[in-house]
mmCIF file with all atom_site columns, C-alpha atoms in Angstrom:
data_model
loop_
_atom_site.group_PDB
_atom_site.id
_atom_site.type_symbol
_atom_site.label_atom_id
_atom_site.label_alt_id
_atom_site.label_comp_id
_atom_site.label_asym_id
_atom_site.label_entity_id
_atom_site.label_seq_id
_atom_site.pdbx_PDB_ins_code
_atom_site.Cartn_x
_atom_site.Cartn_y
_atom_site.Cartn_z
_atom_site.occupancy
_atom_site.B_iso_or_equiv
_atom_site.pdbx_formal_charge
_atom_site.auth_seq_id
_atom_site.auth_comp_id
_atom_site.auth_asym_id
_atom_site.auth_atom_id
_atom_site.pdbx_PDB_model_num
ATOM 1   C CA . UNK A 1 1   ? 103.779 85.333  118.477 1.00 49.00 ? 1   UNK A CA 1
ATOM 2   C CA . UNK A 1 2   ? 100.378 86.729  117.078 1.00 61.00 ? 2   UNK A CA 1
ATOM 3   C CA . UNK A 1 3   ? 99.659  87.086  113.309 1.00 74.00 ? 3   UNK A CA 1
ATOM 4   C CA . UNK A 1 4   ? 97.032  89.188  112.162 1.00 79.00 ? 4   UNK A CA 1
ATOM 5   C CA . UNK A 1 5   ? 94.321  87.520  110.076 1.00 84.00 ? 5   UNK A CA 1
ATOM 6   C CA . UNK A 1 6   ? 92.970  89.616  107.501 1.00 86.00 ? 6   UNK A CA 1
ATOM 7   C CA . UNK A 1 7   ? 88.829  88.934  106.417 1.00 87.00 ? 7   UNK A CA 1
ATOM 8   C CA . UNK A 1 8   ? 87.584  88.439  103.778 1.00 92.00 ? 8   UNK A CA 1
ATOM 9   C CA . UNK A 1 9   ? 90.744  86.448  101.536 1.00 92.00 ? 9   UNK A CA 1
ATOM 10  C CA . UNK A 1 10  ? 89.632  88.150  98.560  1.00 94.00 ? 10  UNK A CA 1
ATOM 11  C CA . UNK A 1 11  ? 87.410  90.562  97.515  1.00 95.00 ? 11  UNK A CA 1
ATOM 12  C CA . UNK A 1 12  ? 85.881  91.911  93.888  1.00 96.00 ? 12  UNK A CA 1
ATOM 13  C CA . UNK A 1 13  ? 83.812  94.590  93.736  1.00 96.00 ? 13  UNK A CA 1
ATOM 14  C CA . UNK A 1 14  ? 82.967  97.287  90.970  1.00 97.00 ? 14  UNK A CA 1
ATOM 15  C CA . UNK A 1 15  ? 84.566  100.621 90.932  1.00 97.00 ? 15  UNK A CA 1
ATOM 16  C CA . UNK A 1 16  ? 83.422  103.491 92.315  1.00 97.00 ? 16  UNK A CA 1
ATOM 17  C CA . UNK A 1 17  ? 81.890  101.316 95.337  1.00 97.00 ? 17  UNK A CA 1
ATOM 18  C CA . UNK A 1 18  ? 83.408  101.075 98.921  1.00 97.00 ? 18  UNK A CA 1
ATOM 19  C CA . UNK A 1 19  ? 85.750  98.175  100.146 1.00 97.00 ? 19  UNK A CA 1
ATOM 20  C CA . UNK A 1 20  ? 85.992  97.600  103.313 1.00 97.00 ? 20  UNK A CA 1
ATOM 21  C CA . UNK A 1 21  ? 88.980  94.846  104.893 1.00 96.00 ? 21  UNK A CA 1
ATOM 22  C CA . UNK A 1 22  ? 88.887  93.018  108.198 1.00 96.00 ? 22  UNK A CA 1
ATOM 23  C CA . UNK A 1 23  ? 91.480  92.064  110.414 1.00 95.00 ? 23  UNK A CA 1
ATOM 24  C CA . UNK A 1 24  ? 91.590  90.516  113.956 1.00 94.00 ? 24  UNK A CA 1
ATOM 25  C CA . UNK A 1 25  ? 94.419  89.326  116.672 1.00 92.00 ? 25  UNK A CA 1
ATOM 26  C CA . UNK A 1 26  ? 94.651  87.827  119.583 1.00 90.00 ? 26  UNK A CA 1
ATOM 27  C CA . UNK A 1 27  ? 97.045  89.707  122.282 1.00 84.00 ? 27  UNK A CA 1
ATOM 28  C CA . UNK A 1 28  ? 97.607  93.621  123.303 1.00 87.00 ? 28  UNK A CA 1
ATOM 29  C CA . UNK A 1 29  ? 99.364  95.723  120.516 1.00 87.00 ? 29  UNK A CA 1
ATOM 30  C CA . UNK A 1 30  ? 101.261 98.761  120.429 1.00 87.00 ? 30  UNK A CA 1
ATOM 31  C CA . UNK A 1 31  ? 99.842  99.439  116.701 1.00 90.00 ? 31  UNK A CA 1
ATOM 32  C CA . UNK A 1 32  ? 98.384  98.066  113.442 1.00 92.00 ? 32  UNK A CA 1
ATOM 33  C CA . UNK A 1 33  ? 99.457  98.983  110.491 1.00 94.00 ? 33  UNK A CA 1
ATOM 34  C CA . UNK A 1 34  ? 97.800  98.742  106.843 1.00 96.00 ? 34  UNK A CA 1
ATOM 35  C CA . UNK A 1 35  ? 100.158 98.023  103.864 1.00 96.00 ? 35  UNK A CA 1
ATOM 36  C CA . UNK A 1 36  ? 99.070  97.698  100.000 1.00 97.00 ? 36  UNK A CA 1
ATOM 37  C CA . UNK A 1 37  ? 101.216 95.487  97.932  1.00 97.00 ? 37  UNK A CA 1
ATOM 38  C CA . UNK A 1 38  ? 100.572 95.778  93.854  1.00 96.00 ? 38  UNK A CA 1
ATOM 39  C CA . UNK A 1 39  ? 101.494 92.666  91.955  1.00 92.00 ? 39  UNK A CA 1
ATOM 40  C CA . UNK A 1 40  ? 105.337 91.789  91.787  1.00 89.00 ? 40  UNK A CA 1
ATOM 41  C CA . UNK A 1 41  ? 105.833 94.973  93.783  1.00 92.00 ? 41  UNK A CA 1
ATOM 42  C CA . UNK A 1 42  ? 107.153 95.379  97.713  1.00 93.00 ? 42  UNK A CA 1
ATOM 43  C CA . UNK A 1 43  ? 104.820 96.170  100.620 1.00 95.00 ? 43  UNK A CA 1
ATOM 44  C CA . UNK A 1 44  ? 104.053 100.017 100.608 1.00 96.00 ? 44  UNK A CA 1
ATOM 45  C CA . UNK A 1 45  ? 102.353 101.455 103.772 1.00 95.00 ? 45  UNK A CA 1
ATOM 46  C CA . UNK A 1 46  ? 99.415  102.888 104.129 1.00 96.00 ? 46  UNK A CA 1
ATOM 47  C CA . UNK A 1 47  ? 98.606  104.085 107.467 1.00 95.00 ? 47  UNK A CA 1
ATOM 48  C CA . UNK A 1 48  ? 99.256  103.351 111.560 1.00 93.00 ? 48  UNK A CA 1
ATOM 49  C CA . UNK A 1 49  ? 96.809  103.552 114.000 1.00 94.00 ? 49  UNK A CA 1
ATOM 50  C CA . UNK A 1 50  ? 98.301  103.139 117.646 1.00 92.00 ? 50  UNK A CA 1
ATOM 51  C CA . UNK A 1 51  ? 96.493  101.441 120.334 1.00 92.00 ? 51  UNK A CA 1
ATOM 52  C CA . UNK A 1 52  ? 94.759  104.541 122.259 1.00 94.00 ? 52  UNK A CA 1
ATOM 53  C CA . UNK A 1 53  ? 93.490  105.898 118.783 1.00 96.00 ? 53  UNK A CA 1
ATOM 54  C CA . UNK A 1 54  ? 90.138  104.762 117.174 1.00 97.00 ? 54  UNK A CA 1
ATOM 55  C CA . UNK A 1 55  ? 89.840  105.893 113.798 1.00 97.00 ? 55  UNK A CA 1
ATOM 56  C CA . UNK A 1 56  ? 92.121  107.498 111.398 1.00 97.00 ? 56  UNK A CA 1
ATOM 57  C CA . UNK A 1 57  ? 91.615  109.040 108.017 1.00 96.00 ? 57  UNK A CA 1
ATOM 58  C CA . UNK A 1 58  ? 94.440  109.425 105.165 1.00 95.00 ? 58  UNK A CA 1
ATOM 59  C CA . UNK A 1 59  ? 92.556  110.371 101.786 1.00 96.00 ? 59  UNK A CA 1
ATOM 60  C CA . UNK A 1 60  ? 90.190  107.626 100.919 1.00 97.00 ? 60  UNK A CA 1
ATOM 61  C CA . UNK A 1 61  ? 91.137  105.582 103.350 1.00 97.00 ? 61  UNK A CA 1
ATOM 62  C CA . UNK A 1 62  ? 89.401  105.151 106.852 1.00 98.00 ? 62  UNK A CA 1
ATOM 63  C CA . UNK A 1 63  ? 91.223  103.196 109.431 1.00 98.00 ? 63  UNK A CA 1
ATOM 64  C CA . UNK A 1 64  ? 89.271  101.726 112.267 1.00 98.00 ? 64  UNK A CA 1
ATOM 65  C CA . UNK A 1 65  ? 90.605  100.305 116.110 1.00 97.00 ? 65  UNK A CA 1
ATOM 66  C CA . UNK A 1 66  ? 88.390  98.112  118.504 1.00 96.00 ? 66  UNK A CA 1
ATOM 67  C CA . UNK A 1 67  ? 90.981  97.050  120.967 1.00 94.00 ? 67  UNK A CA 1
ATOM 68  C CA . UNK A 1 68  ? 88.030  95.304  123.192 1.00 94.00 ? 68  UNK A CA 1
ATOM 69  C CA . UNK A 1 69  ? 87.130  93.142  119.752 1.00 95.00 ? 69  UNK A CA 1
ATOM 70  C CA . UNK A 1 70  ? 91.038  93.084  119.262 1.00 94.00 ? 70  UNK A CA 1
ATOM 71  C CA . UNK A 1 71  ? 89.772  93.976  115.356 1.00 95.00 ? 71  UNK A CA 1
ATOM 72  C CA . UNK A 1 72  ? 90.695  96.578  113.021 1.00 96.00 ? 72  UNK A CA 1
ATOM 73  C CA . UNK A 1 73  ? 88.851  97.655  109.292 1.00 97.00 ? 73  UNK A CA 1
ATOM 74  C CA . UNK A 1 74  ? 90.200  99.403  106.489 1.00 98.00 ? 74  UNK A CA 1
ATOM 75  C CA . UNK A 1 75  ? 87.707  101.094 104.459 1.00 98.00 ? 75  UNK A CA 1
ATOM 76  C CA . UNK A 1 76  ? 88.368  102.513 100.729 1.00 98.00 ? 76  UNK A CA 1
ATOM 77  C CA . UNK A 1 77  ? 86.076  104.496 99.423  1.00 97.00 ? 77  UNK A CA 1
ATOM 78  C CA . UNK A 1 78  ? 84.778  105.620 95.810  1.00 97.00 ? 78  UNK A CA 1
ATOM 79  C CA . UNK A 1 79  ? 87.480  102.501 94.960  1.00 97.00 ? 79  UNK A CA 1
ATOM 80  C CA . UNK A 1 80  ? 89.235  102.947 91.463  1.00 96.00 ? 80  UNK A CA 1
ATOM 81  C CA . UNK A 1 81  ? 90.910  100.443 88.988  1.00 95.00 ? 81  UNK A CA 1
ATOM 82  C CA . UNK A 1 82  ? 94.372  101.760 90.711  1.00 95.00 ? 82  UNK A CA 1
ATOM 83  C CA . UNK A 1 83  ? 92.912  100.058 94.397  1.00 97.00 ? 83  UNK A CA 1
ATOM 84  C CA . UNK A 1 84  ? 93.461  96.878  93.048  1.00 97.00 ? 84  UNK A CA 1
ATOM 85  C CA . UNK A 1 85  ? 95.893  94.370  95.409  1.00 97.00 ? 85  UNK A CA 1
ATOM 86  C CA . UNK A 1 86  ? 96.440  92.529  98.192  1.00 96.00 ? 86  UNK A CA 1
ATOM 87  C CA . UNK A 1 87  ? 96.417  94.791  101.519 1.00 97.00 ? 87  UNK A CA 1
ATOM 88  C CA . UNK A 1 88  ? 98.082  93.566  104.544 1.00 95.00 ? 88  UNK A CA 1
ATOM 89  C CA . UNK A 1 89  ? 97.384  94.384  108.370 1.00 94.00 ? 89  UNK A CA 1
ATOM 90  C CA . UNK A 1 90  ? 100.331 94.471  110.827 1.00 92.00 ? 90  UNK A CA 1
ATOM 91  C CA . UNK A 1 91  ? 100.391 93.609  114.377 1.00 89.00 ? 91  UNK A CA 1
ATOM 92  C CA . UNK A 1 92  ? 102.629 95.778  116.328 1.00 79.00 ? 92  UNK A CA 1
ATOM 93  C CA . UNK A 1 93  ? 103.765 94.443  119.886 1.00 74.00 ? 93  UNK A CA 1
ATOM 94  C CA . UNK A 1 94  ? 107.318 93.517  120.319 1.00 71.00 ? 94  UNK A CA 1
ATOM 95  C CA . UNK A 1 95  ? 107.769 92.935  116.752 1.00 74.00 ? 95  UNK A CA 1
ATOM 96  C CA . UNK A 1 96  ? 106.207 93.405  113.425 1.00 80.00 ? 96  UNK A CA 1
ATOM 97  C CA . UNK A 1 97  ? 103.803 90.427  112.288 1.00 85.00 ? 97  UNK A CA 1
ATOM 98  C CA . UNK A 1 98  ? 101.783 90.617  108.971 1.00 88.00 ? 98  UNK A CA 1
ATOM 99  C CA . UNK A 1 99  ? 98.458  88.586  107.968 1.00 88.00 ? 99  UNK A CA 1
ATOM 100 C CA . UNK A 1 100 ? 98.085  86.741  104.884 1.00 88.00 ? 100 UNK A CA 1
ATOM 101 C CA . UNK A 1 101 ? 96.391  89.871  103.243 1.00 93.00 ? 101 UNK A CA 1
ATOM 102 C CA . UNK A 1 102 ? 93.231  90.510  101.405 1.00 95.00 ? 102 UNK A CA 1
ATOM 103 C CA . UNK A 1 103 ? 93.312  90.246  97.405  1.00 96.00 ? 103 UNK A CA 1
ATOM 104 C CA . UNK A 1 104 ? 91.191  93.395  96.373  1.00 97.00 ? 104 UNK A CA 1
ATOM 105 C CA . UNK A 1 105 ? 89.961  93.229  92.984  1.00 97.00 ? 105 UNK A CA 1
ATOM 106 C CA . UNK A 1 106 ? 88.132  96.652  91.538  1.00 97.00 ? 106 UNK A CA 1
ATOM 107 C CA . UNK A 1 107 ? 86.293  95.261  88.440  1.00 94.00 ? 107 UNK A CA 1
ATOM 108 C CA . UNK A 1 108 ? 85.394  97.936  85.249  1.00 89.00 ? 108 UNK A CA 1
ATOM 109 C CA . UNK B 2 1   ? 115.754 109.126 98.507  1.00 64.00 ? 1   UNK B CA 1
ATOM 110 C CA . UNK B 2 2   ? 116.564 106.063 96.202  1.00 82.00 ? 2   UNK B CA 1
ATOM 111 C CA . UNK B 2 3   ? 114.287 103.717 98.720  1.00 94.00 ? 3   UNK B CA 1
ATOM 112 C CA . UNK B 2 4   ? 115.855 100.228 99.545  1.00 97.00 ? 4   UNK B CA 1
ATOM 113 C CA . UNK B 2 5   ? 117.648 98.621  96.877  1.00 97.00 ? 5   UNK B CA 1
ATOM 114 C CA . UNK B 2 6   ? 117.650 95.197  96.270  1.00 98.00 ? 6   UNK B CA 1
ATOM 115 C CA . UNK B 2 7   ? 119.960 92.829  93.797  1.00 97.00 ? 7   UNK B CA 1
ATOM 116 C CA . UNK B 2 8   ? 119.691 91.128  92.042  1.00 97.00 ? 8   UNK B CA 1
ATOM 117 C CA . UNK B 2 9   ? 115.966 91.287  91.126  1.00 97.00 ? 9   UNK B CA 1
ATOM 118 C CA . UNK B 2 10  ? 115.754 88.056  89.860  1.00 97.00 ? 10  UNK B CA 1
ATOM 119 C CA . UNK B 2 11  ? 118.097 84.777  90.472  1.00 97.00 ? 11  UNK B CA 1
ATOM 120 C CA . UNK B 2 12  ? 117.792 81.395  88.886  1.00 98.00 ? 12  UNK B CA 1
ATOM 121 C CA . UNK B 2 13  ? 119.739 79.232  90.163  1.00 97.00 ? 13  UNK B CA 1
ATOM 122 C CA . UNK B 2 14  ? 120.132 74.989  90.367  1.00 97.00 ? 14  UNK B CA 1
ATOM 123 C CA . UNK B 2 15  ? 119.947 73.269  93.610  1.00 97.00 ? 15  UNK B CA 1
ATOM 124 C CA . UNK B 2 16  ? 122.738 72.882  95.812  1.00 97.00 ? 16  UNK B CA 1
ATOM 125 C CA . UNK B 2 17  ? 124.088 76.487  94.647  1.00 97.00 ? 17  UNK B CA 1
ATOM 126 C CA . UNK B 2 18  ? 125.159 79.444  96.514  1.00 97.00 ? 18  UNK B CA 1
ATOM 127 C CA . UNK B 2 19  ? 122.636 81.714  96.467  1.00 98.00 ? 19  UNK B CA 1
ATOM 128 C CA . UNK B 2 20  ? 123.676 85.692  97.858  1.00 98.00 ? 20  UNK B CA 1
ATOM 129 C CA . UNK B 2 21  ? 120.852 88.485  97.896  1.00 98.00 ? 21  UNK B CA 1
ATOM 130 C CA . UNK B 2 22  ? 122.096 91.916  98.753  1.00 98.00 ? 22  UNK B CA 1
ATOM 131 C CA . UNK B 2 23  ? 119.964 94.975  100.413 1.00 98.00 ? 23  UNK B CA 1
ATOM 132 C CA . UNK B 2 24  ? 121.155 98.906  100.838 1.00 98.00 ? 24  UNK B CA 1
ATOM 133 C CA . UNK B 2 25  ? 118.403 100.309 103.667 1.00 97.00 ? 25  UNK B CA 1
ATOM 134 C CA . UNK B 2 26  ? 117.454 103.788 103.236 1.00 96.00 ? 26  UNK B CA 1
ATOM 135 C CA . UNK B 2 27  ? 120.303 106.156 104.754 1.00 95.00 ? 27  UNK B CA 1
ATOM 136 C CA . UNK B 2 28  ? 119.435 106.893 108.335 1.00 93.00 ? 28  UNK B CA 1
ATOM 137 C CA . UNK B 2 29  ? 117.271 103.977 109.129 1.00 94.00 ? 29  UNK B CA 1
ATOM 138 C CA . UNK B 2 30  ? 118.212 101.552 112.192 1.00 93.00 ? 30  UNK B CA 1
ATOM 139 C CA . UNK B 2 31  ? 116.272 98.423  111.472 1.00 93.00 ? 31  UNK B CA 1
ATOM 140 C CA . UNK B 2 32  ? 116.278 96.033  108.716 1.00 95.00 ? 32  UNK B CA 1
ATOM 141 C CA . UNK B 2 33  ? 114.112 92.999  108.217 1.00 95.00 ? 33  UNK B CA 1
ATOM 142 C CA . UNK B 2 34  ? 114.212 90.149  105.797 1.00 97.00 ? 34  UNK B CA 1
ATOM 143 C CA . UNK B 2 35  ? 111.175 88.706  104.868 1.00 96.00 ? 35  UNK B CA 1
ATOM 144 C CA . UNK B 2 36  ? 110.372 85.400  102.564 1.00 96.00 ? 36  UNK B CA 1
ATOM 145 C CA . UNK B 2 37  ? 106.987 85.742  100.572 1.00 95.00 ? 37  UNK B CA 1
ATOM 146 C CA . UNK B 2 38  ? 105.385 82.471  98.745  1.00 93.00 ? 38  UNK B CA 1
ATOM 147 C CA . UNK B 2 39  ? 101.680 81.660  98.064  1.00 88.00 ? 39  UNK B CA 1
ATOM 148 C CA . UNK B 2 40  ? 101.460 79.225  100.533 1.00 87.00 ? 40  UNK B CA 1
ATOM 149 C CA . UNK B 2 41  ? 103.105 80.456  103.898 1.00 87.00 ? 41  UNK B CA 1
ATOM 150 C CA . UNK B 2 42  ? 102.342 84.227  102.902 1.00 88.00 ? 42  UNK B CA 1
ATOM 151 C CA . UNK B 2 43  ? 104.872 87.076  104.142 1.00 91.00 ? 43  UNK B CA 1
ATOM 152 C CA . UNK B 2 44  ? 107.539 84.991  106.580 1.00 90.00 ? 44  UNK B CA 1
ATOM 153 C CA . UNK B 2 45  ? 110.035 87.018  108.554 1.00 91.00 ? 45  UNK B CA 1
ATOM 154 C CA . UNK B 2 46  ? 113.316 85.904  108.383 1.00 95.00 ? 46  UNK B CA 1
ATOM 155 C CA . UNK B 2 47  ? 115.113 87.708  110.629 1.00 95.00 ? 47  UNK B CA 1
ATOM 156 C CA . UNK B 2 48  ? 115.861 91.404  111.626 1.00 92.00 ? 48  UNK B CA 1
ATOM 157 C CA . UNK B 2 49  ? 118.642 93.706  112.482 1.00 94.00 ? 49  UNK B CA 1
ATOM 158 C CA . UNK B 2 50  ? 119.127 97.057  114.780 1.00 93.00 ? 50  UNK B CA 1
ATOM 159 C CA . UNK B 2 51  ? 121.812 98.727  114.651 1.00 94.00 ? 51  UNK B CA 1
ATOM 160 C CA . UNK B 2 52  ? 123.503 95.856  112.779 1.00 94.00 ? 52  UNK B CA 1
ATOM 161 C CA . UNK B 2 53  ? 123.030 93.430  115.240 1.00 94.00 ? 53  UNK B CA 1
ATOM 162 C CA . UNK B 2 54  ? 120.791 90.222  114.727 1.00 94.00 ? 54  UNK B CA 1
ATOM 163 C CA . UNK B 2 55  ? 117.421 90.854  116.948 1.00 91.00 ? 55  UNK B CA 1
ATOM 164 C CA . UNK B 2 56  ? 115.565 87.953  116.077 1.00 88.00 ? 56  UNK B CA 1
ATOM 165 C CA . UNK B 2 57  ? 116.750 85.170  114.367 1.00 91.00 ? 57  UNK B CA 1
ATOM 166 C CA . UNK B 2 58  ? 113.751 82.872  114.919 1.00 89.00 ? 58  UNK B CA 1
ATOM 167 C CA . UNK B 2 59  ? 112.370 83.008  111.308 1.00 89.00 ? 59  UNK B CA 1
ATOM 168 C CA . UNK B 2 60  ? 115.262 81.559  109.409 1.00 93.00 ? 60  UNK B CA 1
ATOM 169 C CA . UNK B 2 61  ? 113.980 78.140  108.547 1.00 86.00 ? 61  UNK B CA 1
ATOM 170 C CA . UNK B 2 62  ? 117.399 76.398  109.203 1.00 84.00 ? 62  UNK B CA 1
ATOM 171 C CA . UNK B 2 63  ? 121.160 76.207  108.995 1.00 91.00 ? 63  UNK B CA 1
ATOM 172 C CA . UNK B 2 64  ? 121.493 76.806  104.761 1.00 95.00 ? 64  UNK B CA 1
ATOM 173 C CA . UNK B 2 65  ? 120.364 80.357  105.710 1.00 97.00 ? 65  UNK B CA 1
ATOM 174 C CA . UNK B 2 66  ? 122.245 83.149  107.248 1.00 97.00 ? 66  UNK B CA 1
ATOM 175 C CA . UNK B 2 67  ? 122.433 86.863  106.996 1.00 97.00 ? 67  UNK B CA 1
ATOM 176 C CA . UNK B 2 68  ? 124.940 89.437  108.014 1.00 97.00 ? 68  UNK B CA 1
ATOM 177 C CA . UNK B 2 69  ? 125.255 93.586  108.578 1.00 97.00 ? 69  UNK B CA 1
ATOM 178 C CA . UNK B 2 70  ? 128.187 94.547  108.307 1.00 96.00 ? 70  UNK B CA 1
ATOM 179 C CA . UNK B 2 71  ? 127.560 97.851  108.290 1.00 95.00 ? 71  UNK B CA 1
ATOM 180 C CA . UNK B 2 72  ? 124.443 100.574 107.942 1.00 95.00 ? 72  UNK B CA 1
ATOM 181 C CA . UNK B 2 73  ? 124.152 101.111 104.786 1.00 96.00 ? 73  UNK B CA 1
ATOM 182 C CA . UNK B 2 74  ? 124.314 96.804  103.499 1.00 96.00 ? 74  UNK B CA 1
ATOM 183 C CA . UNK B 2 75  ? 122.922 93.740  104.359 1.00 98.00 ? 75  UNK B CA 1
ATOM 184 C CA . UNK B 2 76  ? 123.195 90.227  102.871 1.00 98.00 ? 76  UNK B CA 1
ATOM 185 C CA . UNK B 2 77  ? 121.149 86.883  102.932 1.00 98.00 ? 77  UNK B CA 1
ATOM 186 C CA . UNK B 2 78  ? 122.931 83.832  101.981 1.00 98.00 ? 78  UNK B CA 1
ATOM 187 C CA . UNK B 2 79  ? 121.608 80.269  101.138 1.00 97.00 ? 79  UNK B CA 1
ATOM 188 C CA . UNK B 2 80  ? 124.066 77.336  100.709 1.00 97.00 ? 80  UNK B CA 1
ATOM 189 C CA . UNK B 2 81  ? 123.224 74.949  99.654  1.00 96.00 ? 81  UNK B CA 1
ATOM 190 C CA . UNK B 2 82  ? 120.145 76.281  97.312  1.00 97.00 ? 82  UNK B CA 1
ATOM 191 C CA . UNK B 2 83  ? 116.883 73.851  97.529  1.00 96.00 ? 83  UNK B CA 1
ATOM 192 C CA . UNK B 2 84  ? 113.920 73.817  94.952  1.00 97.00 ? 84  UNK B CA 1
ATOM 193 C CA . UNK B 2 85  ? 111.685 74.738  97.944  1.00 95.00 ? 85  UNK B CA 1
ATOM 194 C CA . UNK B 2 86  ? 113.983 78.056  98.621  1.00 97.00 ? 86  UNK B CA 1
ATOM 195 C CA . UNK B 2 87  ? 111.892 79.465  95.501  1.00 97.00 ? 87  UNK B CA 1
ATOM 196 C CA . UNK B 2 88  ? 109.970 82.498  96.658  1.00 97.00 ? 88  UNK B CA 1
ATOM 197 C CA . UNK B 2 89  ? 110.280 86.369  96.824  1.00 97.00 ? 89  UNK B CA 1
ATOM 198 C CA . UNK B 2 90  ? 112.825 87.958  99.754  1.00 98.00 ? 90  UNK B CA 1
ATOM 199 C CA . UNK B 2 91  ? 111.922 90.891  100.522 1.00 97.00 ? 91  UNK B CA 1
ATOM 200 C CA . UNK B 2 92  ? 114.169 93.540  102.350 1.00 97.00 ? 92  UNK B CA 1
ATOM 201 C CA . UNK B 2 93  ? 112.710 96.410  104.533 1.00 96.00 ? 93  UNK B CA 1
ATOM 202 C CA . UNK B 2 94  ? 113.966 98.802  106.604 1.00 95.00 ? 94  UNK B CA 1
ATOM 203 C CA . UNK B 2 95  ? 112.580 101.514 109.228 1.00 93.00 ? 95  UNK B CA 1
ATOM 204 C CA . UNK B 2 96  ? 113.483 103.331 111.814 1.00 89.00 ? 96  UNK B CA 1
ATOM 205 C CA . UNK B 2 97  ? 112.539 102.644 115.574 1.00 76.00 ? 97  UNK B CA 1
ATOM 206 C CA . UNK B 2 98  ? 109.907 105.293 115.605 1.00 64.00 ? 98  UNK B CA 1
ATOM 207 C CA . UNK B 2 99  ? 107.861 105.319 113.835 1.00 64.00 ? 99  UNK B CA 1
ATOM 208 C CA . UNK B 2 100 ? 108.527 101.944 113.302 1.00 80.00 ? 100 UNK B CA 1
ATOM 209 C CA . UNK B 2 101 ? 107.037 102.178 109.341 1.00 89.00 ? 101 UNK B CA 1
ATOM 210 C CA . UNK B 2 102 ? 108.660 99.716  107.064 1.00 92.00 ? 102 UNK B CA 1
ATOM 211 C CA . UNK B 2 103 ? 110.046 100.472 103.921 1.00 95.00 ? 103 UNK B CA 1
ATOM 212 C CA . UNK B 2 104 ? 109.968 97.037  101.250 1.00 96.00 ? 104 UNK B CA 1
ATOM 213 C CA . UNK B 2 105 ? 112.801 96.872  98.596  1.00 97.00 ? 105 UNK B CA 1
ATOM 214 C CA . UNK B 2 106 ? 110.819 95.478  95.557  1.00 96.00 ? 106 UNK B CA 1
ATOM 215 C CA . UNK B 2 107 ? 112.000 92.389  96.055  1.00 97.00 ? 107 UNK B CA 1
ATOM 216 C CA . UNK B 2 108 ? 114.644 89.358  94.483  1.00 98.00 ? 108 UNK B CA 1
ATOM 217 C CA . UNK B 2 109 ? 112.410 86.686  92.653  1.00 97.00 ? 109 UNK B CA 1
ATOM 218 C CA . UNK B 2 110 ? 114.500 83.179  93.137  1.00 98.00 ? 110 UNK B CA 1
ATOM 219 C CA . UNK B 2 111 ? 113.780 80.103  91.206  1.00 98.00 ? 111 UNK B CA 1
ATOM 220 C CA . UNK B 2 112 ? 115.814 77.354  92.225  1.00 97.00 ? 112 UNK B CA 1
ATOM 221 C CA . UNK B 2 113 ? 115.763 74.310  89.831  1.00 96.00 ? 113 UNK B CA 1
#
C-alpha cells in the first residue's frame, strides 16, 4: 500500500508569515486528508479534499490537489504561535495511510 | 460528545507483562482503527474494525498482539508478553464510513522496561 510522504520534514518560520506543506503519492486516491497533531496530543483533522476537487479553503488554511503530479500542499497563512506541530497528509484509497508528517515550528 | 476515550493514558510496565489498552469510539461511529506512533516508524496502523469485525489485520507486528470488539461502543488491544521495543504511543480512532474523518483518542503512552 501507498504512504504519503510529506515535504519538507520540518519547517521554522516566523509568525505572521505563510507555511506552506508538501505531500506526494504514488497510486489513484479517493481523498487526502490534512491532520495537525500538537505535542503529546492525538491526530485532529483538518480538512479533505476528494479526488475531482482542486482546492479547498477552511479559515487559514488552503488545501491544494494535482492528481496528474499525484501531490497535494497545505498552505497556512498569517501563521501564529498556536500553528505550531507536526501536520500529517492522508492517502485515501482502500484504506487510510498517513505520512511521516511535517514538524512546523512558528518562531516569536 | 465526550470524543474517544482512551485508558489508561499512561502504562509502565516490565517486559514479559500483560499489557491491556482500552478505547470507547464516539457513539454512532462504525470504524475503529488502532494505530502505533514512535519516532522512528512514524504513525503505524495496527489494525481496524467495521462494524466490529477485524478489516485488516496486516499491521499488527506479530502474534504478542491482538485486539478485539466486542461490541460498538469498546475496543481492546492486548500485548502478552510486553517487550522493551512495544514502547510507543497507541492511538485509537474512530470514524464513520462517510465521511471517512478520523477521530484520535489522545493516546496511551507505554514504557515497557
Amino acid at each position: 500500500s501507498q504512504q504519503g510522504e510529506e515535504d519538507p520534514q520540518a519547517l521554522s518560520i516566523q509568525e505572521g508569515e505563510n507555511a506552506t506543506m508538501n505531500c506526494s503519492y504514488k497510486t489513484s486516491i479517493n481523498n487526502l486528508q490534512w491532520y495537525r497533531q500538537n505535542s503529546g496530543r492525538g491526530l485532529v483533522h483538518l480538512i479533505l479534499i476528494r479526488s475531482n476537487e482542486r482546492e479547498k479553503h477552511s479559515g487559514r488554511l488552503r488545501v491544494t490537489l494535482d492528481t496528474s503530479k499525484k501531490s497535494s500542499s497545505l498552505l497556512i497563512t498569517a501563521s501564529r504561535a498556536a500553528d505550531t506541530a507536526s501536520y500529517f497528509c492522508a492517502i485515501r484509497d482502500d484504506k487510510i495511510i498517513f505520512g511521516k508528517g511535517t514538524r512546523l515550528h512558528i518562531l516569536p | 460528545d465526550a470524543g474517544v476515550i482512551q485508558s489508561p493514558r499512561h502504562e509502565v510496565t516490565e517486559m514479559g507483562q500483560e499489557v491491556t489498552l482500552r478505547c470507547k469510539p464516539i457513539s454512532g461511529h462504525n470504524s475503529l482503527f488502532w494505530y502505533r506512533q514512535t519516532m522512528m516508524r512514524g504513525l503505524e496502523l495496527l489494525i481496524y474494525f467495521n462494524n466490529n469485525v477485524p478489516i485488516d489485520d496486516s499491521g499488527m507486528p506479530e502474534d504478542r498482539f491482538s485486539a478485539k470488539m466486542p461490541n460498538a461502543s469498546f475496543s481492546t488491544l492486548k500485548i502478552q508478553p510486553s517487550e522493551p521495543r512495544d514502547s510507543a504511543v497507541y492511538f485509537c480512532a474512530s470514524s464513520l464510513s462517510r465521511p471517512d474523518t478520523q477521530y484520535f483518542g489522545p493516546g496511551t503512552r507505554l514504557t515497557v522496561l
